[in-house]
Amino acid sequence: MNFNEMNLIKPILRAVEEQGFTSPSPIQEQSIPLLLEGRDMLGCAQTGTGKTAAFALPILQQLSKSKSKNIRALIVTPTRELAIQIQENIEKYSKYTSVRSGVIFGGVGQKPQVDMLRKGVDILVATPGRLNDLVSQGVIKLNKIEIFVLDEADRMLDMGFIADIKRILKQLPAKRQTLLFSATMPKEIEKLSSGMLKNPAKVKVAPVTCTADKVSQCVYYVDKKNKVCLLTSLLKKEDIKNVIVFTNTKHGADKVVKLLAKEGITALAIHGGKGQTARQTALKSFKEGTVNVLIATDIAARGIDIAELSHVVNYDLPDVPETYIHRIGRTGRAGLTGSAINFCNFDDLQNLRDIERHIGKRIEELESKWPMVILEKTEKPVREPRAKQGKKDEAMTKTEHVFVQKEREKKLRERDRNRKFGKKRK
Ligand code: ADP
Ligand code: MG
C-alpha cells in the first residue's frame, strides 16, 4: 500500500512525502479510507503506531473542501505535551493547505491562546481542563464541530478526566464524526465509546509485543539504595546516546536529578508536578540533544515521540505490564535498535514476573556491582567513589551471587505459594 493509492489530495500527499513517509503504517492504512468515508471509529493502538497522521490526514482533507470561520475539528488529548506534539504534526501535514490549527492547554496564561482563537482556527487541539474553561467563558463554541477526536482515552480516564469529557460531549452537535483512540480497551472505555460513537469501524493494530521485540532488554537486581550508583555507572560507561529514565513518582524523579547532579551528570525531570515552562524546556533540550538524560514519570512521558532514542531505563519497574510496553516502545522505533535496562529491587520481583509473562519471555539478567541483597534493611548504600573509578571492582564473588539468586528464587516460590493458598490460611 502506498499513500498515493489512498485518495488523498495533492497538498496533503506532498506534505506527507516531505515528512519522509514512504508507506502508511498499519493503523493509517486501515483508518484513512474509513475516515475519508465519514465513518466513526474506535481505534485500539499503542503509542508510536502513527495515530496522529491516521486521523489528521482525513481531517485535513475534509476541512479543505470548504472554508469557515468556526472551529470544525476538535482533538482532545490528556497532556499538554501530547497536545503540543499533535498540533506540531498537524502543522506539518497542513503546510500546503489553507487549514489553520491551534493548541490550548492549562498551566500557562490564557491570553495568547485567546488571541490565537480570536484570529480563528479550523482545527483545535486541546487538553480537557483548559478547553472547558474557555468554553464556559464563552471564548470557544463547540456547536460547529464536524469531527471530534478523543486521543489516548484510557489515559484520560486514568487521569480523572471523565467528567470533563462528558461536559465536552454535551456541547458538541449530534451530527458529527467521532473518533476514539485508546491503547487499551477496558470496560469503561467500551461504555464511553458506545455512548459517543455511531456504528463505529473498529480498527485494531498488531499487539504491542511487536515493538518490544525490537528492543533488547535486560535486568539488574539492585537494592533501592544502590539504584543511583548503578545508574551513574551505566551513564558513565555504557554507550548511551540519550536515555529516558522512568520513575514511578514525581518525588523520585526529582531525587534522581539531584543525585545525578552530585555525580556531575546533568539530567532534567519531566512530570506532572512541574510547571509548563519547565516541562517544555526539558523536552526541548532533550529533543535537541543539549541534555541527554531525561527523568520522567509515565503521565508526562506518555506518547511523547523522540526520534532515535537509544535507551530507556526503568529505574522503578511499573506496576502494570502494559506500562512497561509503553515505556520501552519509545526506543527501537523506525527500525532502529534500542535498549531497555530494568532495575529490579526486592519489592519489584512480582512486577518483573508479570512483565515477563506479558511479553512472553524472560528478561536477561545482568550482574551489577550492587546486587540485590535479601536483607536489604541491614545493608548500607554503597557509593561509587568518583576518584576511585579506575580501581578494581568490589563485585560480589560468583558464589555470593549464586547464593543471592537462590534466595531470590526461594522467596519468589514462597510468595507464589502464599498467593495461592493465602485465603485458606487466613
Ligand atoms: P502515536 O500517536 O500512535 O503515538 P505518532 O502519530 O506520534 O504515533 O507517530 C509516531 C512517529 O511515527 C512519529 O515520529 C511520526 O512522524 C512517525 N510516523 C507516522 N506515520 C509514519 C509513516 N507512515 N511512516 C514513517 N513514519 C511515520
Ligand atoms: Mg499520539
Short mmCIF file of C-alpha atoms and ligand atoms in Angstrom, two decimals:
data_model
loop_
_atom_site.label_atom_id
_atom_site.label_comp_id
_atom_site.label_asym_id
_atom_site.label_seq_id
_atom_site.Cartn_x
_atom_site.Cartn_y
_atom_site.Cartn_z
CA MET A 1 0.00 0.00 0.00
CA ASN A 2 1.10 3.49 -0.83
CA PHE A 3 -0.12 6.94 0.26
CA ASN A 4 -0.81 7.70 -3.40
CA GLU A 5 -3.45 4.99 -3.50
CA MET A 6 -5.48 6.44 -0.65
CA ASN A 7 -7.41 9.16 -2.46
CA LEU A 8 -5.67 11.88 -0.54
CA ILE A 9 -5.45 15.28 -2.18
CA LYS A 10 -2.15 16.56 -3.62
CA PRO A 11 -1.32 19.18 -0.97
CA ILE A 12 -1.59 16.55 1.75
CA LEU A 13 0.41 13.96 -0.19
CA ARG A 14 3.13 16.49 -0.77
CA ALA A 15 3.43 17.27 2.94
CA VAL A 16 3.44 13.59 3.86
CA GLU A 17 6.14 12.95 1.31
CA GLU A 18 8.17 15.79 2.79
CA GLN A 19 7.99 14.03 6.15
CA GLY A 20 9.79 11.15 4.51
CA PHE A 21 6.92 8.71 4.99
CA THR A 22 7.12 6.14 2.24
CA SER A 23 4.16 3.96 3.12
CA PRO A 24 1.31 4.24 5.60
CA SER A 25 1.64 2.48 8.94
CA PRO A 26 -0.89 -0.33 9.57
CA ILE A 27 -3.26 1.90 11.52
CA GLN A 28 -3.06 4.57 8.83
CA GLU A 29 -3.70 2.05 6.11
CA GLN A 30 -6.79 0.78 7.90
CA SER A 31 -8.22 4.07 9.19
CA ILE A 32 -7.65 6.59 6.44
CA PRO A 33 -10.07 5.08 3.88
CA LEU A 34 -12.78 4.59 6.54
CA LEU A 35 -12.38 8.08 7.90
CA LEU A 36 -12.47 9.63 4.44
CA GLU A 37 -15.88 7.98 4.08
CA GLY A 38 -17.00 9.80 7.19
CA ARG A 39 -17.21 6.75 9.45
CA ASP A 40 -16.93 6.92 13.23
CA MET A 41 -14.03 4.93 14.54
CA LEU A 42 -12.85 3.06 17.59
CA GLY A 43 -9.09 2.66 17.28
CA CYS A 44 -7.08 0.40 19.51
CA ALA A 45 -3.38 1.07 19.11
CA GLN A 46 -0.32 1.74 21.17
CA THR A 47 1.86 4.82 21.07
CA GLY A 48 4.22 5.07 18.19
CA THR A 49 1.88 3.44 15.70
CA GLY A 50 1.21 6.64 13.77
CA LYS A 51 -2.23 7.55 15.10
CA THR A 52 -1.76 11.26 14.60
CA ALA A 53 -1.46 11.09 10.84
CA ALA A 54 -4.18 8.42 10.79
CA PHE A 55 -6.73 10.95 11.99
CA ALA A 56 -5.07 14.21 10.94
CA LEU A 57 -4.85 13.48 7.21
CA PRO A 58 -8.56 12.66 6.75
CA ILE A 59 -9.49 15.68 8.90
CA LEU A 60 -7.35 17.95 6.74
CA GLN A 61 -8.89 16.54 3.61
CA GLN A 62 -12.42 17.06 4.94
CA LEU A 63 -11.75 20.64 6.06
CA SER A 64 -10.01 21.56 2.82
CA LYS A 65 -13.28 21.09 0.97
CA SER A 66 -14.82 24.32 2.25
CA LYS A 67 -13.99 27.41 4.27
CA SER A 68 -15.49 28.52 7.55
CA LYS A 69 -14.82 30.87 10.46
CA ASN A 70 -15.59 28.24 13.06
CA ILE A 71 -13.66 25.56 14.84
CA ARG A 72 -14.60 22.48 12.85
CA ALA A 73 -12.36 19.77 14.22
CA LEU A 74 -11.55 19.22 17.88
CA ILE A 75 -8.86 16.89 19.18
CA VAL A 76 -8.78 16.31 22.90
CA THR A 77 -5.75 14.67 24.45
CA PRO A 78 -4.76 14.15 28.09
CA THR A 79 -1.47 16.00 28.47
CA ARG A 80 -0.02 19.32 27.39
CA GLU A 81 2.97 17.68 25.76
CA LEU A 82 0.79 15.46 23.63
CA ALA A 83 -1.38 18.38 22.65
CA ILE A 84 1.63 20.38 21.52
CA GLN A 85 3.09 17.44 19.66
CA ILE A 86 -0.13 16.68 17.83
CA GLN A 87 -0.54 20.27 16.77
CA GLU A 88 3.07 20.42 15.56
CA ASN A 89 2.37 17.38 13.42
CA ILE A 90 -0.86 18.81 12.05
CA GLU A 91 1.02 21.98 11.21
CA LYS A 92 3.45 19.96 9.11
CA TYR A 93 0.76 17.95 7.36
CA SER A 94 -1.33 21.07 6.62
CA LYS A 95 1.58 23.07 5.25
CA TYR A 96 0.21 23.12 1.68
CA THR A 97 -3.44 23.57 2.61
CA SER A 98 -5.20 26.65 3.94
CA VAL A 99 -6.35 24.82 7.07
CA ARG A 100 -5.26 26.53 10.27
CA SER A 101 -4.70 24.78 13.58
CA GLY A 102 -4.09 25.85 17.14
CA VAL A 103 -3.41 24.32 20.53
CA ILE A 104 -4.60 25.16 24.04
CA PHE A 105 -3.58 23.66 27.40
CA GLY A 106 -3.55 24.61 31.04
CA GLY A 107 -0.71 25.73 33.27
CA VAL A 108 0.06 28.87 31.27
CA GLY A 109 -1.69 32.21 30.87
CA GLN A 110 -4.73 32.03 28.64
CA LYS A 111 -4.27 35.40 26.91
CA PRO A 112 -2.10 34.24 23.98
CA GLN A 113 -4.41 31.29 23.49
CA VAL A 114 -7.48 33.52 23.48
CA ASP A 115 -5.79 35.82 20.95
CA MET A 116 -4.97 32.87 18.75
CA LEU A 117 -8.58 31.66 18.95
CA ARG A 118 -9.92 35.11 18.08
CA LYS A 119 -7.91 35.01 14.86
CA GLY A 120 -9.65 31.75 14.10
CA VAL A 121 -8.61 28.14 13.68
CA ASP A 122 -10.16 25.24 11.83
CA ILE A 123 -8.61 22.55 13.99
CA LEU A 124 -8.18 22.90 17.72
CA VAL A 125 -6.03 20.55 19.80
CA ALA A 126 -6.79 20.82 23.50
CA THR A 127 -6.42 19.36 26.94
CA PRO A 128 -9.77 18.91 28.70
CA GLY A 129 -9.41 21.38 31.57
CA ARG A 130 -8.42 24.47 29.58
CA LEU A 131 -10.92 23.63 26.89
CA ASN A 132 -13.80 23.58 29.38
CA ASP A 133 -12.52 26.80 30.98
CA LEU A 134 -12.58 28.63 27.68
CA VAL A 135 -15.92 27.11 26.71
CA SER A 136 -17.52 28.32 29.94
CA GLN A 137 -16.01 31.77 29.38
CA GLY A 138 -17.65 31.83 26.00
CA VAL A 139 -14.33 32.11 24.16
CA ILE A 140 -14.83 28.78 22.44
CA LYS A 141 -18.00 27.47 20.85
CA LEU A 142 -18.23 23.80 20.02
CA ASN A 143 -21.52 23.86 18.16
CA LYS A 144 -19.90 23.79 14.72
CA ILE A 145 -17.60 20.82 15.32
CA GLU A 146 -17.73 18.38 12.43
CA ILE A 147 -15.06 15.98 13.64
CA PHE A 148 -14.23 15.14 17.23
CA VAL A 149 -11.23 13.06 18.24
CA LEU A 150 -10.64 11.68 21.70
CA ASP A 151 -6.99 10.64 21.84
CA GLU A 152 -5.46 8.33 24.47
CA ALA A 153 -8.88 7.75 26.03
CA ASP A 154 -7.68 5.20 28.58
CA ARG A 155 -5.09 7.60 29.93
CA MET A 156 -7.74 10.27 30.02
CA LEU A 157 -9.82 8.12 32.36
CA ASP A 158 -6.79 7.25 34.50
CA MET A 159 -6.18 10.94 34.95
CA GLY A 160 -9.71 11.55 36.12
CA PHE A 161 -10.92 13.49 33.09
CA ILE A 162 -14.17 11.59 32.66
CA ALA A 163 -16.40 14.43 33.92
CA ASP A 164 -14.59 16.90 31.66
CA ILE A 165 -15.10 14.67 28.66
CA LYS A 166 -18.80 14.31 29.36
CA ARG A 167 -19.07 18.08 29.61
CA ILE A 168 -17.37 18.48 26.26
CA LEU A 169 -19.58 15.85 24.63
CA LYS A 170 -22.69 17.75 25.71
CA GLN A 171 -21.54 20.83 23.81
CA LEU A 172 -20.95 19.03 20.54
CA PRO A 173 -23.54 18.85 17.78
CA ALA A 174 -25.22 15.47 17.49
CA LYS A 175 -24.35 15.26 13.82
CA ARG A 176 -20.61 14.82 13.71
CA GLN A 177 -17.88 12.33 13.01
CA THR A 178 -16.32 10.91 16.15
CA LEU A 179 -13.06 9.03 16.65
CA LEU A 180 -11.85 7.42 19.83
CA PHE A 181 -8.33 6.12 20.27
CA SER A 182 -7.12 4.10 23.18
CA ALA A 183 -4.14 1.85 23.82
CA THR A 184 -6.21 -0.48 25.97
CA MET A 185 -9.92 -1.23 25.94
CA PRO A 186 -11.12 -1.60 29.50
CA LYS A 187 -14.86 -1.80 30.25
CA GLU A 188 -15.14 1.95 30.96
CA ILE A 189 -13.80 2.81 27.54
CA GLU A 190 -16.22 0.47 25.83
CA LYS A 191 -19.04 2.09 27.76
CA LEU A 192 -17.85 5.57 26.94
CA SER A 193 -17.41 4.70 23.29
CA SER A 194 -20.85 3.15 22.90
CA GLY A 195 -22.31 6.41 24.15
CA MET A 196 -20.38 8.65 21.80
CA LEU A 197 -19.79 6.65 18.61
CA LYS A 198 -22.31 5.70 15.96
CA ASN A 199 -21.80 2.37 14.24
CA PRO A 200 -18.03 2.76 14.54
CA ALA A 201 -15.50 0.96 12.43
CA LYS A 202 -13.26 -0.94 14.81
CA VAL A 203 -9.60 -0.78 13.99
CA LYS A 204 -7.02 -2.65 15.95
CA VAL A 205 -3.35 -2.88 15.18
CA ALA A 206 -0.80 -5.57 15.95
CA PRO A 207 -0.19 -6.45 19.57
CA VAL A 208 2.36 -4.29 21.25
CA THR A 209 4.86 -7.07 21.83
CA CYS A 210 5.99 -6.39 18.26
CA THR A 211 7.62 -3.17 19.37
CA ALA A 212 9.06 -4.88 22.40
CA ASP A 213 10.71 -7.46 20.16
CA LYS A 214 12.97 -4.88 18.59
CA VAL A 215 14.24 -3.68 21.93
CA SER A 216 16.98 -5.55 23.73
CA GLN A 217 16.01 -5.92 27.35
CA CYS A 218 17.97 -6.71 30.47
CA VAL A 219 17.52 -6.51 34.20
CA TYR A 220 19.82 -5.71 37.10
CA TYR A 221 18.80 -6.91 40.53
CA VAL A 222 19.72 -3.98 42.67
CA ASP A 223 18.70 -2.67 46.06
CA LYS A 224 16.73 0.53 46.18
CA LYS A 225 19.54 2.42 47.86
CA ASN A 226 22.03 1.47 45.21
CA LYS A 227 19.98 2.26 42.17
CA VAL A 228 21.52 5.67 41.77
CA CYS A 229 25.07 4.22 41.94
CA LEU A 230 24.14 1.75 39.24
CA LEU A 231 22.54 4.42 37.10
CA THR A 232 25.58 6.67 37.44
CA SER A 233 27.96 3.95 36.41
CA LEU A 234 25.81 2.96 33.46
CA LEU A 235 25.56 6.54 32.28
CA LYS A 236 29.31 6.88 32.50
CA LYS A 237 30.27 3.56 30.99
CA GLU A 238 27.60 2.42 28.59
CA ASP A 239 27.26 3.69 25.12
CA ILE A 240 24.19 5.73 25.90
CA LYS A 241 23.37 8.39 23.36
CA ASN A 242 20.20 9.54 25.03
CA VAL A 243 18.04 7.96 27.67
CA ILE A 244 14.67 8.36 29.33
CA VAL A 245 14.79 7.15 32.91
CA PHE A 246 11.37 6.25 34.28
CA THR A 247 10.49 6.62 37.92
CA ASN A 248 7.11 5.81 39.42
CA THR A 249 6.78 9.06 41.37
CA LYS A 250 7.37 12.78 40.80
CA HIS A 251 9.35 12.95 44.01
CA GLY A 252 11.51 10.05 42.85
CA ALA A 253 12.20 11.81 39.54
CA ASP A 254 13.37 14.98 41.27
CA LYS A 255 15.53 12.97 43.64
CA VAL A 256 17.30 11.19 40.81
CA VAL A 257 18.03 14.52 39.10
CA LYS A 258 19.62 15.82 42.31
CA LEU A 259 21.66 12.70 42.98
CA LEU A 260 22.95 12.60 39.40
CA ALA A 261 23.92 16.26 39.64
CA LYS A 262 26.16 15.35 42.58
CA GLU A 263 27.92 12.92 40.28
CA GLY A 264 28.37 15.59 37.66
CA ILE A 265 25.63 14.31 35.35
CA THR A 266 23.09 16.76 34.01
CA ALA A 267 19.57 15.46 33.84
CA LEU A 268 16.19 17.13 33.61
CA ALA A 269 12.93 15.92 35.05
CA ILE A 270 9.57 15.93 33.38
CA HIS A 271 6.48 15.16 35.45
CA GLY A 272 3.04 16.44 36.31
CA GLY A 273 4.29 18.45 39.27
CA LYS A 274 6.48 20.69 37.09
CA GLY A 275 5.36 23.97 35.65
CA GLN A 276 4.52 24.09 31.99
CA THR A 277 7.62 26.07 31.05
CA ALA A 278 9.93 23.69 32.87
CA ARG A 279 8.33 20.72 31.15
CA GLN A 280 8.60 22.24 27.72
CA THR A 281 12.17 23.35 28.28
CA ALA A 282 13.15 19.88 29.46
CA LEU A 283 11.53 18.26 26.47
CA LYS A 284 13.04 20.71 24.02
CA SER A 285 16.56 20.35 25.45
CA PHE A 286 16.23 16.61 25.28
CA LYS A 287 14.90 16.58 21.73
CA GLU A 288 17.68 18.90 20.63
CA GLY A 289 20.30 16.85 22.43
CA THR A 290 21.63 19.55 24.75
CA VAL A 291 20.63 17.28 27.61
CA ASN A 292 20.85 13.53 27.14
CA VAL A 293 19.20 12.27 30.29
CA LEU A 294 15.51 12.82 30.86
CA ILE A 295 13.92 11.58 34.08
CA ALA A 296 10.22 11.05 33.56
CA THR A 297 7.04 9.75 35.10
CA ASP A 298 4.57 7.88 32.93
CA ILE A 299 1.92 10.53 32.63
CA ALA A 300 4.31 13.23 31.50
CA ALA A 301 6.08 10.99 29.04
CA ARG A 302 3.12 9.21 27.57
CA GLY A 303 3.05 9.42 23.82
CA ILE A 304 5.99 11.74 23.61
CA ASP A 305 7.82 10.97 20.46
CA ILE A 306 11.61 11.20 20.43
CA ALA A 307 13.14 10.07 17.22
CA GLU A 308 16.22 7.94 17.79
CA LEU A 309 16.07 7.28 21.47
CA SER A 310 18.83 4.81 22.23
CA HIS A 311 17.95 3.74 25.78
CA VAL A 312 15.15 3.50 28.27
CA VAL A 313 15.88 2.80 31.91
CA ASN A 314 13.16 1.59 34.22
CA TYR A 315 14.59 2.95 37.43
CA ASP A 316 11.38 1.76 39.04
CA LEU A 317 9.55 -1.09 37.39
CA PRO A 318 5.96 -0.20 36.54
CA ASP A 319 3.12 -1.93 38.39
CA VAL A 320 1.21 -2.53 35.18
CA PRO A 321 2.79 -4.66 32.43
CA GLU A 322 1.19 -2.57 29.67
CA THR A 323 3.02 0.46 31.02
CA TYR A 324 6.26 -1.44 30.57
CA ILE A 325 5.48 -1.85 26.89
CA HIS A 326 4.61 1.82 26.56
CA ARG A 327 7.87 2.81 28.16
CA ILE A 328 10.22 0.59 26.21
CA GLY A 329 8.28 1.21 22.99
CA ARG A 330 9.82 4.65 22.94
CA THR A 331 13.11 3.22 21.85
CA GLY A 332 13.74 0.89 18.92
CA ARG A 333 11.46 2.91 16.66
CA ALA A 334 11.56 3.14 12.92
CA GLY A 335 13.76 0.09 12.54
CA LEU A 336 16.47 1.35 14.88
CA THR A 337 17.69 -0.84 17.70
CA GLY A 338 17.06 0.20 21.25
CA SER A 339 17.85 -0.98 24.72
CA ALA A 340 15.73 -1.18 27.82
CA ILE A 341 17.57 -1.52 31.11
CA ASN A 342 15.49 -2.52 34.10
CA PHE A 343 16.29 -2.07 37.76
CA CYS A 344 14.57 -4.57 39.97
CA ASN A 345 14.63 -4.50 43.74
CA PHE A 346 13.05 -6.99 46.05
CA ASP A 347 9.64 -5.37 46.11
CA ASP A 348 9.57 -5.33 42.31
CA LEU A 349 10.08 -9.05 41.81
CA GLN A 350 6.43 -9.83 41.32
CA ASN A 351 6.09 -6.95 38.86
CA LEU A 352 9.03 -8.31 36.90
CA ARG A 353 7.36 -11.71 36.75
CA ASP A 354 4.13 -10.15 35.49
CA ILE A 355 6.01 -8.20 32.85
CA GLU A 356 7.86 -11.30 31.66
CA ARG A 357 4.58 -13.14 31.40
CA HIS A 358 3.08 -10.25 29.45
CA ILE A 359 5.89 -10.04 26.93
CA GLY A 360 6.13 -13.82 26.80
CA LYS A 361 9.82 -14.14 27.54
CA ARG A 362 12.45 -13.93 30.23
CA ILE A 363 14.41 -10.73 30.52
CA GLU A 364 18.13 -11.35 30.52
CA GLU A 365 19.75 -10.81 33.87
CA LEU A 366 22.99 -8.89 34.23
CA GLU A 367 25.32 -8.77 37.20
CA SER A 368 25.97 -5.49 38.87
CA LYS A 369 28.42 -4.30 41.41
CA TRP A 370 25.48 -3.52 43.65
CA PRO A 371 23.34 -6.63 43.55
CA MET A 372 20.15 -7.02 45.44
CA VAL A 373 20.83 -8.47 48.83
CA ILE A 374 17.98 -10.19 50.53
CA LEU A 375 18.45 -8.48 53.88
CA GLU A 376 18.00 -5.08 52.37
CA LYS A 377 17.22 -3.31 55.63
CA THR A 378 20.56 -4.00 57.27
CA GLU A 379 22.59 -3.12 54.24
CA LYS A 380 24.26 0.25 53.79
CA PRO A 381 24.28 2.05 50.45
CA VAL A 382 27.49 1.77 48.54
CA ARG A 383 28.58 4.85 46.72
CA GLU A 384 30.94 4.56 43.86
CA PRO A 385 33.72 6.94 44.79
CA ARG A 386 34.33 9.20 41.86
CA ALA A 387 38.10 9.33 42.35
CA LYS A 388 38.43 5.57 42.52
CA GLN A 389 36.72 4.72 39.33
CA GLY A 390 39.73 3.12 37.72
CA LYS A 391 40.20 0.75 40.64
CA LYS A 392 39.26 -2.85 40.82
CA ASP A 393 35.62 -3.72 41.26
CA GLU A 394 34.44 -4.93 44.60
CA ALA A 395 31.90 -7.05 42.84
CA MET A 396 30.31 -9.98 44.59
CA THR A 397 32.03 -13.25 44.04
CA LYS A 398 30.26 -15.70 41.82
CA THR A 399 29.33 -17.86 44.81
CA GLU A 400 27.78 -14.95 46.62
CA HIS A 401 25.87 -14.03 43.56
CA VAL A 402 24.55 -17.53 43.10
CA PHE A 403 23.54 -17.54 46.73
CA VAL A 404 21.58 -14.36 46.32
CA GLN A 405 19.94 -15.79 43.23
CA LYS A 406 18.90 -18.94 45.01
CA GLU A 407 17.47 -16.99 47.91
CA ARG A 408 15.55 -14.88 45.49
CA GLU A 409 14.04 -17.87 43.74
CA LYS A 410 13.10 -19.36 47.10
CA LYS A 411 11.37 -16.18 48.22
CA LEU A 412 9.51 -15.98 44.96
CA ARG A 413 8.31 -19.55 45.25
CA GLU A 414 7.16 -18.83 48.78
CA ARG A 415 5.39 -15.74 47.64
CA ASP A 416 3.63 -17.60 44.86
CA ARG A 417 2.61 -20.32 47.28
CA ASN A 418 1.28 -17.77 49.74
CA ARG A 419 -0.70 -16.16 46.99
CA LYS A 420 -2.25 -19.45 46.01
CA PHE A 421 -3.11 -20.63 49.49
CA GLY A 422 -3.31 -17.29 51.21
CA LYS A 423 -7.06 -17.30 51.52
CA LYS A 424 -7.32 -20.75 53.11
CA ARG A 425 -4.72 -20.00 55.70
CA LYS A 426 -6.44 -16.86 56.96
P1 ADP B 1 1.11 7.67 18.09
O1 ADP B 1 0.15 8.83 18.19
O2 ADP B 1 0.46 6.41 17.66
O3 ADP B 1 1.91 7.51 19.33
P2 ADP B 1 2.56 9.30 16.22
O4 ADP B 1 1.46 9.70 15.35
O5 ADP B 1 3.06 10.28 17.22
O6 ADP B 1 2.17 7.96 16.97
O7 ADP B 1 3.74 8.78 15.30
C1 ADP B 1 4.91 8.21 15.84
C2 ADP B 1 6.10 8.51 14.95
O8 ADP B 1 5.99 7.83 13.72
C3 ADP B 1 6.23 9.99 14.59
O9 ADP B 1 7.58 10.34 14.67
C4 ADP B 1 5.74 10.07 13.17
O10 ADP B 1 6.35 11.14 12.50
C5 ADP B 1 6.15 8.73 12.62
N1 ADP B 1 5.29 8.25 11.53
C6 ADP B 1 3.95 8.33 11.48
N2 ADP B 1 3.48 7.79 10.34
C7 ADP B 1 4.55 7.34 9.65
C8 ADP B 1 4.72 6.67 8.39
N3 ADP B 1 3.70 6.36 7.63
N4 ADP B 1 5.97 6.37 8.02
C9 ADP B 1 7.02 6.66 8.81
N5 ADP B 1 6.93 7.29 9.98
C10 ADP B 1 5.72 7.63 10.42
MG MG B 2 -0.45 10.12 19.67
#
